Structure formats: C-alpha cells, structure tokens
Amino acid sequence: MDDVYQYPDEKEWMMASLIEQSEPQPGYWQSSETAAFARLDRDLEALLPSRDKVRALDAGCGRGRLLPWVARYSAAITASDADSRRLNIAVRDHTDIDGTTVAFEYSGIESLNDASYDLIVCSHVIQHVPMENVSPILRRLTDLASPESVMVLFFNRSAFGEERYGLSYLEDGGARVEEVDQARYQEVVTRRVKVDALPFRLIDPEVLVSEVSALGWSMEWQWTYHVDDESGDGIVDAERDEVINGTPSLLSRANGDIVTLWRRVPNA
Ligand SMILES: C[S@@+](CC[C@H](N)C(=O)[O-])C[C@H]1O[C@@H](n2cnc3c(N)ncnc32)[C@H](O)[C@@H]1O
C-alpha cells in the first residue's frame, strides 16, 4: 500500500489556528483537554491490569501524539496509520518509549492484521473518513478486541440529531472553515473532487453510541470537551465542561469533542 491516503494537515497548523478561533477564552482548549484526560485516566486505571499484561492498539495514530499516553497503560503497542508520511513521523519520534515495544503498521484500520488487543484507542479518525467507512472501521476494531478489551473512542461531535459537515482550508497560516452539506463532504472526503482542504464531520453522538453498543460494547463513561463557542452556552468560567456535561439540555446542544470509554460485553 503506498500513500492511499494523505492527511492534508501535515504540520497541524490548521488545528492550531482552529483552536485559537474557537476558544471561548485563552487556555480553554488545553485545560479542557487536561481535565478530560484526568477523568479518563481515573477510569482506565481502574479497568486495566498492569501495563505488562496489556496489548494496545493506537488505530489511526497519526504522528503518534497519544503514544506516550498509551504507553502508561501498555508495554506492547501497535500503532497504525493509513498515511505513510504521518506514520513515519510517529516512527521517528516514538520508537523509544521507555520499557515499551512499539510496532508500527502502515494500514487503514479496515485492513489491519489479525491480532487481539486489550486496549484499543481510536482518536479523531472517524470524523475524517467517508461516511460509509465508519461502520467497517468500528467492526474491524471490534474484531481486534480481546474478550476483556477496553476501547477509547474520541471524535468530533454535533448537537443531538444535528450532524454537521465542514471543510477547513489553510490560508495565510490561518484556518478558514466552510460549513458544507453532507453531499459536498462526501465528494471531498472520497476525493471525487480534489479540494485542498481537510473535510470533517461533526458526528451525532447518540447515533454513534447506539452503533458501537450494537457491536457488543457497553459504554462505561463519556465526556464532552473542547466545546466550541457557537454552542451558545455562554459559560466562560473554569467549570465550563463540568457544567455542560452535568446539564442534559446543554449537553444535547454541544458541538465539540467527545471521548467515549467502552468495555467489551462478555460473550458478545
Ligand atoms: C486527526 S488525525 C488524529 C491522529 C491521532 N489519532 C491523534 O489523535 O492525534 C487523523 C488520522 O487518521 C488517519 N486515518 C484516516 N483514515 C484512516 C483509516 N481508514 N485508517 C487508519 N488511519 C486513518 C489519518 O491519516 C490521520 O493521521
């Protein structure tokens, strides 16, 4: 397989610029992420055995941003990506993680080699793929799960029942987002038309959660974070995410990121 997929935001500039534009106050993005991971860590520590007993998969690892974090829970990681340039950066930067063996696999998730993983991490992949690829990705991740497996799935979320689609362009070192309809998203993400933009989709979390549940996973926990300013909650204090996650009416309207934590249902 050679470069079947090229993820266009090679240096993450677009992401940095989008963060700057969508923060309700400076520093929110980082503090929101830190708090989300602190909560996730509490649950993972309780669910997983010691790291020498955990085989982990970072599916769609990109440049390997999360590998040092995954290594806290696993001494044997497989890191995969469908973009060879990004995977090569992960290889360069994250081969030597103390006390950890990292194997790299250049592959789309749908065609990953057979294996059995106790921890599966899939972070911010499914919002950038053609819509018809999401189910095969989730099914393949399920096939690769050990009977006791734990899965952490991060994605961009929409308000309930209101999926959204967009194209992010990198212009003059900053990002411009164009909101588009589903047909245009599909056209760009499947590369039927060539546009120099990163297509993204805000996925309806209720729909995704019911699909993953139907595959034989039970949801342990979920947390919405990086809530964008447009969500209209008007909250600007440090407790913003706590308030949003604790208030069903705000949670149902939030656009942003979500982390969901799953456990394989026994005998599923
Ligand atoms: C937004 S990046 C996220 C990278 C990393 N997981 C993180 O959270 O930093 C999305 C990554 O998914 C990869 N990707 C997209 N479709 C994929 C697929 N079908 N199989 C594997 N990787 C894929 C892209 O190449 C890109 O590196």
Tab-separated table of C-alpha atoms and ligand atoms in Angstrom:
chain	number	residue	atom	x	y	z
A	1	MET	CA	0.000	0.000	0.000
A	2	ASP	CA	1.536	3.315	-0.918
A	3	ASP	CA	0.074	6.602	0.137
A	4	VAL	CA	-3.513	5.640	-0.485
A	5	TYR	CA	-4.458	8.351	1.956
A	6	GLN	CA	-2.836	11.699	2.557
A	7	TYR	CA	-3.998	13.622	5.556
A	8	PRO	CA	-3.593	17.244	4.479
A	9	ASP	CA	-2.880	18.990	7.792
A	10	GLU	CA	0.662	17.684	7.806
A	11	LYS	CA	2.106	20.091	10.312
A	12	GLU	CA	-1.019	20.560	12.440
A	13	TRP	CA	-1.129	24.314	11.623
A	14	MET	CA	-4.750	24.120	10.748
A	15	MET	CA	-5.569	22.592	14.096
A	16	ALA	CA	-3.632	25.267	15.978
A	17	SER	CA	-5.426	28.025	14.113
A	18	LEU	CA	-8.856	26.451	14.589
A	19	ILE	CA	-8.222	26.159	18.312
A	20	GLU	CA	-7.339	29.823	18.529
A	21	GLN	CA	-10.524	30.797	16.695
A	22	SER	CA	-12.940	28.592	18.625
A	23	GLU	CA	-11.774	29.069	22.222
A	24	PRO	CA	-14.232	30.975	24.409
A	25	GLN	CA	-11.222	32.209	26.407
A	26	PRO	CA	-7.436	31.724	26.032
A	27	GLY	CA	-6.241	28.460	27.544
A	28	TYR	CA	-9.684	26.796	27.470
A	29	TRP	CA	-8.649	24.222	24.835
A	30	GLN	CA	-5.694	22.973	26.856
A	31	SER	CA	-7.384	22.992	30.254
A	32	SER	CA	-10.457	21.260	28.809
A	33	GLU	CA	-8.240	18.520	27.367
A	34	THR	CA	-6.204	18.116	30.548
A	35	ALA	CA	-9.360	17.726	32.635
A	36	ALA	CA	-10.889	15.229	30.183
A	37	PHE	CA	-7.748	13.066	30.263
A	38	ALA	CA	-7.569	13.236	34.075
A	39	ARG	CA	-11.077	11.792	34.252
A	40	LEU	CA	-10.330	9.192	31.591
A	41	ASP	CA	-7.155	8.169	33.425
A	42	ARG	CA	-9.067	7.527	36.639
A	43	ASP	CA	-11.367	5.086	34.844
A	44	LEU	CA	-8.659	3.379	32.792
A	45	GLU	CA	-6.529	2.803	35.868
A	46	ALA	CA	-9.473	1.059	37.492
A	47	LEU	CA	-10.343	-1.038	34.419
A	48	LEU	CA	-6.962	-2.239	33.152
A	49	PRO	CA	-4.446	-4.684	34.638
A	50	SER	CA	-0.758	-3.750	34.937
A	51	ARG	CA	0.833	-2.451	31.728
A	52	ASP	CA	2.908	-5.591	31.099
A	53	LYS	CA	-0.366	-7.512	30.647
A	54	VAL	CA	-1.974	-5.054	28.231
A	55	ARG	CA	-1.572	-5.207	24.432
A	56	ALA	CA	-2.698	-1.905	22.952
A	57	LEU	CA	-3.634	-0.622	19.512
A	58	ASP	CA	-3.498	3.070	18.612
A	59	ALA	CA	-5.580	2.919	15.416
A	60	GLY	CA	-5.005	5.957	13.196
A	61	CYS	CA	-2.158	7.152	15.422
A	62	GLY	CA	-1.122	9.951	13.023
A	63	ARG	CA	2.155	11.480	14.172
A	64	GLY	CA	1.951	9.478	17.401
A	65	ARG	CA	0.672	12.276	19.636
A	66	LEU	CA	-1.016	9.833	22.015
A	67	LEU	CA	1.641	7.104	22.080
A	68	PRO	CA	3.401	8.278	25.271
A	69	TRP	CA	-0.002	8.364	26.956
A	70	VAL	CA	-0.995	4.898	25.648
A	71	ALA	CA	2.356	3.599	26.988
A	72	ARG	CA	1.221	4.419	30.510
A	73	TYR	CA	-1.237	1.541	30.127
A	74	SER	CA	0.593	-0.848	27.820
A	75	ALA	CA	4.136	-2.145	27.360
A	76	ALA	CA	3.301	-3.570	23.918
A	77	ILE	CA	1.693	-1.153	21.475
A	78	THR	CA	0.801	-1.423	17.821
A	79	ALA	CA	0.478	1.996	16.210
A	80	SER	CA	-1.104	2.186	12.775
A	81	ASP	CA	-1.999	4.833	10.244
A	82	ALA	CA	-3.078	4.964	6.600
A	83	ASP	CA	-0.853	7.956	5.834
A	84	SER	CA	2.777	6.935	5.405
A	85	ARG	CA	4.195	10.427	5.967
A	86	ARG	CA	2.445	10.834	9.282
A	87	LEU	CA	3.269	7.291	10.349
A	88	ASN	CA	6.944	7.900	9.519
A	89	ILE	CA	6.936	10.857	11.889
A	90	ALA	CA	5.469	8.618	14.606
A	91	VAL	CA	8.213	6.071	13.914
A	92	ARG	CA	10.890	8.774	14.116
A	93	ASP	CA	9.599	10.340	17.318
A	94	HIS	CA	8.108	7.476	19.307
A	95	THR	CA	10.070	4.292	18.733
A	96	ASP	CA	11.936	4.590	22.032
A	97	ILE	CA	9.365	4.852	24.759
A	98	ASP	CA	10.885	3.591	27.990
A	99	GLY	CA	10.021	-0.030	28.715
A	100	THR	CA	7.631	-0.208	25.769
A	101	THR	CA	7.708	-2.097	22.498
A	102	VAL	CA	6.043	-0.121	19.727
A	103	ALA	CA	5.266	-1.913	16.453
A	104	PHE	CA	4.156	0.273	13.549
A	105	GLU	CA	1.697	-0.892	10.915
A	106	TYR	CA	1.117	1.099	7.748
A	107	SER	CA	-2.504	0.267	7.124
A	108	GLY	CA	-6.043	1.523	7.052
A	109	ILE	CA	-7.945	0.352	10.115
A	110	GLU	CA	-10.270	-1.697	7.938
A	111	SER	CA	-7.379	-3.918	6.812
A	112	LEU	CA	-5.262	-4.152	9.973
A	113	ASN	CA	-3.581	-7.506	10.544
A	114	ASP	CA	-5.306	-10.002	12.822
A	115	ALA	CA	-4.381	-9.610	16.482
A	116	SER	CA	-6.021	-9.371	19.874
A	117	TYR	CA	-5.833	-6.129	21.844
A	118	ASP	CA	-6.812	-5.390	25.434
A	119	LEU	CA	-6.814	-1.625	24.914
A	120	ILE	CA	-7.939	-0.001	21.668
A	121	VAL	CA	-7.548	3.725	21.168
A	122	CYS	CA	-9.036	5.384	18.101
A	123	SER	CA	-8.702	9.132	18.344
A	124	HIS	CA	-10.184	11.645	15.915
A	125	VAL	CA	-10.172	9.344	12.902
A	126	ILE	CA	-13.827	8.606	12.173
A	127	GLN	CA	-14.764	12.264	11.646
A	128	HIS	CA	-12.423	12.495	8.656
A	129	VAL	CA	-13.402	9.377	6.693
A	130	PRO	CA	-16.155	8.746	4.133
A	131	MET	CA	-19.395	8.075	5.988
A	132	GLU	CA	-19.657	4.534	4.608
A	133	ASN	CA	-16.236	3.694	6.105
A	134	VAL	CA	-17.227	4.308	9.727
A	135	SER	CA	-19.093	1.005	10.217
A	136	PRO	CA	-16.295	-1.130	8.679
A	137	ILE	CA	-13.796	0.675	10.933
A	138	LEU	CA	-15.860	0.024	14.051
A	139	ARG	CA	-16.404	-3.604	13.038
A	140	ARG	CA	-12.703	-4.171	12.430
A	141	LEU	CA	-11.822	-2.628	15.807
A	142	THR	CA	-14.358	-4.982	17.398
A	143	ASP	CA	-12.807	-7.993	15.624
A	144	LEU	CA	-9.442	-6.993	17.060
A	145	ALA	CA	-10.697	-6.738	20.648
A	146	SER	CA	-9.786	-9.338	23.256
A	147	PRO	CA	-12.726	-10.666	25.330
A	148	GLU	CA	-11.913	-8.208	28.160
A	149	SER	CA	-10.984	-5.336	25.903
A	150	VAL	CA	-11.422	-1.681	26.715
A	151	MET	CA	-11.847	0.842	23.875
A	152	VAL	CA	-11.414	4.602	23.920
A	153	LEU	CA	-13.037	6.375	21.004
A	154	PHE	CA	-12.605	10.118	20.509
A	155	PHE	CA	-14.446	12.053	17.820
A	156	ASN	CA	-15.893	15.429	16.846
A	157	ARG	CA	-19.493	15.594	17.954
A	158	SER	CA	-22.526	17.577	16.898
A	159	ALA	CA	-25.628	18.517	18.849
A	160	PHE	CA	-28.027	15.572	19.119
A	161	GLY	CA	-29.790	14.985	15.815
A	162	GLU	CA	-27.851	17.721	14.016
A	163	GLU	CA	-24.879	16.289	12.184
A	164	ARG	CA	-22.705	18.926	10.550
A	165	TYR	CA	-20.032	18.898	7.888
A	166	GLY	CA	-17.215	21.233	7.015
A	167	LEU	CA	-14.045	21.863	5.065
A	168	SER	CA	-11.067	23.515	6.763
A	169	TYR	CA	-8.759	25.446	4.470
A	170	LEU	CA	-5.301	26.618	5.432
A	171	GLU	CA	-4.856	30.175	4.195
A	172	ASP	CA	-2.075	32.608	5.077
A	173	GLY	CA	-1.062	30.477	8.036
A	174	GLY	CA	-4.601	30.547	9.466
A	175	ALA	CA	-7.598	28.288	9.019
A	176	ARG	CA	-10.903	29.096	7.382
A	177	VAL	CA	-13.836	26.781	7.894
A	178	GLU	CA	-16.552	26.417	5.317
A	179	GLU	CA	-19.704	24.703	6.500
A	180	VAL	CA	-20.963	22.353	3.765
A	181	ASP	CA	-23.744	19.830	3.279
A	182	GLN	CA	-23.372	16.075	3.511
A	183	ALA	CA	-23.092	15.590	-0.261
A	184	ARG	CA	-20.213	18.060	-0.523
A	185	TYR	CA	-18.429	16.466	2.458
A	186	GLN	CA	-18.727	13.067	0.812
A	187	GLU	CA	-17.499	14.401	-2.514
A	188	VAL	CA	-14.359	15.874	-0.933
A	189	VAL	CA	-13.610	13.127	1.598
A	190	THR	CA	-13.857	10.410	-1.033
A	191	ARG	CA	-11.662	12.575	-3.306
A	192	ARG	CA	-14.155	12.516	-6.158
A	193	VAL	CA	-13.223	16.179	-6.388
A	194	LYS	CA	-9.824	17.445	-5.389
A	195	VAL	CA	-10.012	20.281	-2.882
A	196	ASP	CA	-7.085	21.418	-0.772
A	197	ALA	CA	-8.991	21.275	2.482
A	198	LEU	CA	-9.452	18.948	5.431
A	199	PRO	CA	-13.004	17.563	5.399
A	200	PHE	CA	-14.571	16.970	8.795
A	201	ARG	CA	-17.858	15.847	10.131
A	202	LEU	CA	-19.466	16.538	13.490
A	203	ILE	CA	-20.959	13.123	14.247
A	204	ASP	CA	-24.227	12.755	16.124
A	205	PRO	CA	-23.044	11.093	19.369
A	206	GLU	CA	-26.379	9.356	20.013
A	207	VAL	CA	-26.206	7.586	16.645
A	208	LEU	CA	-22.573	6.576	17.113
A	209	VAL	CA	-23.175	5.311	20.644
A	210	SER	CA	-26.036	3.105	19.513
A	211	GLU	CA	-23.926	1.682	16.679
A	212	VAL	CA	-20.999	0.812	18.979
A	213	SER	CA	-23.384	-0.679	21.571
A	214	ALA	CA	-24.926	-2.907	18.892
A	215	LEU	CA	-21.465	-4.289	18.117
A	216	GLY	CA	-21.209	-5.714	21.644
A	217	TRP	CA	-19.658	-2.925	23.712
A	218	SER	CA	-21.018	-1.337	26.836
A	219	MET	CA	-20.340	2.305	27.457
A	220	GLU	CA	-18.570	2.954	30.745
A	221	TRP	CA	-18.270	6.701	30.501
A	222	GLN	CA	-18.417	9.641	28.103
A	223	TRP	CA	-17.252	13.234	28.353
A	224	THR	CA	-17.779	16.173	26.025
A	225	TYR	CA	-14.923	18.681	25.944
A	226	HIS	CA	-13.407	21.330	23.632
A	227	VAL	CA	-16.946	22.641	23.340
A	228	ASP	CA	-16.959	25.313	20.681
A	229	ASP	CA	-18.172	28.799	21.323
A	230	GLU	CA	-21.052	28.502	18.909
A	231	SER	CA	-22.745	26.006	21.216
A	232	GLY	CA	-24.208	29.122	22.833
A	233	ASP	CA	-23.953	28.064	26.467
A	234	GLY	CA	-22.411	31.424	27.412
A	235	ILE	CA	-20.346	29.857	30.208
A	236	VAL	CA	-16.872	31.338	30.492
A	237	ASP	CA	-15.588	30.040	33.814
A	238	ALA	CA	-13.157	27.218	34.514
A	239	GLU	CA	-16.006	24.817	35.292
A	240	ARG	CA	-17.467	25.128	31.792
A	241	ASP	CA	-17.118	21.454	30.819
A	242	GLU	CA	-18.395	20.237	34.199
A	243	VAL	CA	-21.487	22.398	33.846
A	244	ILE	CA	-22.113	21.303	30.253
A	245	ASN	CA	-21.624	17.592	30.982
A	246	GLY	CA	-23.856	17.853	34.038
A	247	THR	CA	-26.728	19.652	32.307
A	248	PRO	CA	-28.663	17.462	29.820
A	249	SER	CA	-30.088	20.417	27.872
A	250	LEU	CA	-26.604	21.928	27.337
A	251	LEU	CA	-25.056	18.546	26.591
A	252	SER	CA	-27.606	17.798	23.903
A	253	ARG	CA	-26.718	21.076	22.136
A	254	ALA	CA	-22.923	20.939	22.396
A	255	ASN	CA	-20.608	20.868	19.389
A	256	GLY	CA	-17.021	19.896	20.142
A	257	ASP	CA	-15.066	16.791	21.022
A	258	ILE	CA	-16.236	13.731	22.877
A	259	VAL	CA	-14.339	10.864	24.469
A	260	THR	CA	-16.219	7.634	24.982
A	261	LEU	CA	-14.958	4.672	27.028
A	262	TRP	CA	-16.183	1.178	26.222
A	263	ARG	CA	-15.870	-2.315	27.609
A	264	ARG	CA	-16.438	-5.489	25.609
A	265	VAL	CA	-19.638	-7.189	26.714
A	266	PRO	CA	-18.742	-10.749	27.859
A	267	ASN	CA	-19.616	-13.363	25.202
A	268	ALA	CA	-20.776	-10.664	22.767
B	1	LIG	C1	-6.892	13.959	13.183
B	1	LIG	S1	-5.664	12.747	12.898
B	1	LIG	C2	-5.612	12.004	14.513
B	1	LIG	C3	-4.274	11.390	14.826
B	1	LIG	C4	-4.133	10.819	16.240
B	1	LIG	N1	-5.026	9.710	16.469
B	1	LIG	C5	-4.363	11.891	17.262
B	1	LIG	O1	-5.390	11.867	17.959
B	1	LIG	O2	-3.504	12.774	17.355
B	1	LIG	C6	-6.498	11.525	11.925
B	1	LIG	C7	-5.577	10.401	11.460
B	1	LIG	O3	-6.379	9.320	10.978
B	1	LIG	C8	-5.694	8.741	9.875
B	1	LIG	N2	-6.688	7.970	9.107
B	1	LIG	C9	-7.712	8.430	8.383
B	1	LIG	N3	-8.418	7.407	7.883
B	1	LIG	C10	-7.845	6.282	8.322
B	1	LIG	C11	-8.124	4.905	8.177
B	1	LIG	N4	-9.166	4.469	7.451
B	1	LIG	N5	-7.321	4.012	8.774
B	1	LIG	C12	-6.267	4.442	9.521
B	1	LIG	N6	-5.942	5.732	9.702
B	1	LIG	C13	-6.732	6.643	9.109
B	1	LIG	C14	-5.106	9.922	9.160
B	1	LIG	O4	-4.043	9.532	8.303
B	1	LIG	C15	-4.636	10.789	10.321
B	1	LIG	O5	-3.321	10.504	10.690
